[in-house]
DNA sequence: TCCAGTAATGAATAGCATTCATTATTCGTG
DNA sequence: CACGAATAATGAATGCTATTCATTACTGGA
């Protein structure tokens, strides 16, 4: 029979407890993934019993949602501070692409959660987390729509489809980063995506050729004028 | 005590048994998804015991892989028959995009498996199924590379990135089809993607218009000079 | 100090993939 | 046809985890 004198620490506030749980969940999920990261692990890391987690969260899924929500919130904050300072729709679009690539390549564990586990939709109850990638898509779509209105972008483009292509492309790049592990060359990829989106892949030989012949003709004319 | 006279059906061949199991798995997975579709359900549908499945497959995951492999194989067969008959790199690219959209929109259950469950990678052992989407990407990349070589496409485009953008875009469209259920307008989406990939989104209205008027003016000047 | 009300606990529950000792069937051979 | 290894099928038992809930521990006001 041992009598132990423990300094009784007061219970943490509701907010502190939630923060502790979410942080432990983040650590465990990032390290092991959603499936393999168990509630027992998270509880152990947070220094509490499993049951306690269920007082604050609907379940494992809800916990993941909150982890992801906080991750995206930080990115959104950053973006909202930076975006307005950038001039030009094309440049802002380019910044958004680059920002996502940075987020992907700077946190492999989170990248795994996003590419692997965010997708687990439940047709009955769409979760908050599902709309997070979509939010970034909305930011991009806003730029494109504004660009169309101003005439910088063609009026026949579908902003939604273009955003899907950018967002989907970024996701595939993230996914292949997760599976093959090769580092992402952020600037190179940013350039490739931006260039493709803005200019497409078709060569405009016809235009170039007609311009070239025009130049030739003007040069000849100029020569004649000189000699006259 | 009942004496029942059952016509003893001979055991099916290994191949038949595998086909039965895979077909039952396809039905169950398509109806319930990978997580919720249980081995018991599949065994019941196939009219066998759960244990039997494990004689033929590594486990639930391996079973899904085979279901997906067969689904993709059918598409590949179809594509390989059709593709060579189409003239022009841009047109073949367009066909591939349309073919994938058709596959997506014609089979919602399978679409769910692809967008939701195919992604469950295990960093330790990459599965066959993971490379299936990639295969289609390779077909597209081939067209793009050939198009670059022939001068139809700009030489500074990155085929891999463009394929990621097309493939990723298609996946996002599939995903949003799964979550919001709205039917996909195959032709409209095919057009939007093709147009974006080929021509980009930047309007060259201003440039074209100003160049055109410049050309006109220069031509008039040149004519006047010539006649002088 | 006491006592509702609130929070935390962790053993019990439940669901499901996977295993494996047991039973049934097949088929080559005497 | 009969026998008996070899092969296939079975389904109860196992193990793992998320989730629940009766019980216990704390807290803050009267």
XYZ file of C-alpha atoms in Angstrom, chain A residues 89 143-155, chain B residues 201-207:
21
model
C -5.123 37.582 -62.276
C -9.460 34.922 -60.064
C -10.436 33.254 -63.296
C -13.923 34.751 -63.303
C -12.538 38.204 -62.603
C -9.959 37.673 -65.335
C -12.657 36.741 -67.801
C -14.693 39.804 -66.905
C -11.700 42.049 -67.463
C -10.823 40.346 -70.746
C -7.512 38.883 -69.613
C -8.942 35.406 -70.052
C -11.043 34.054 -72.860
C -14.763 34.303 -72.298
C -7.218 30.314 -70.982
C -5.403 33.490 -71.901
C -7.301 35.575 -74.331
C -5.312 36.823 -77.254
C -8.134 39.051 -78.314
C -6.293 42.249 -77.567
C -3.089 41.076 -79.187
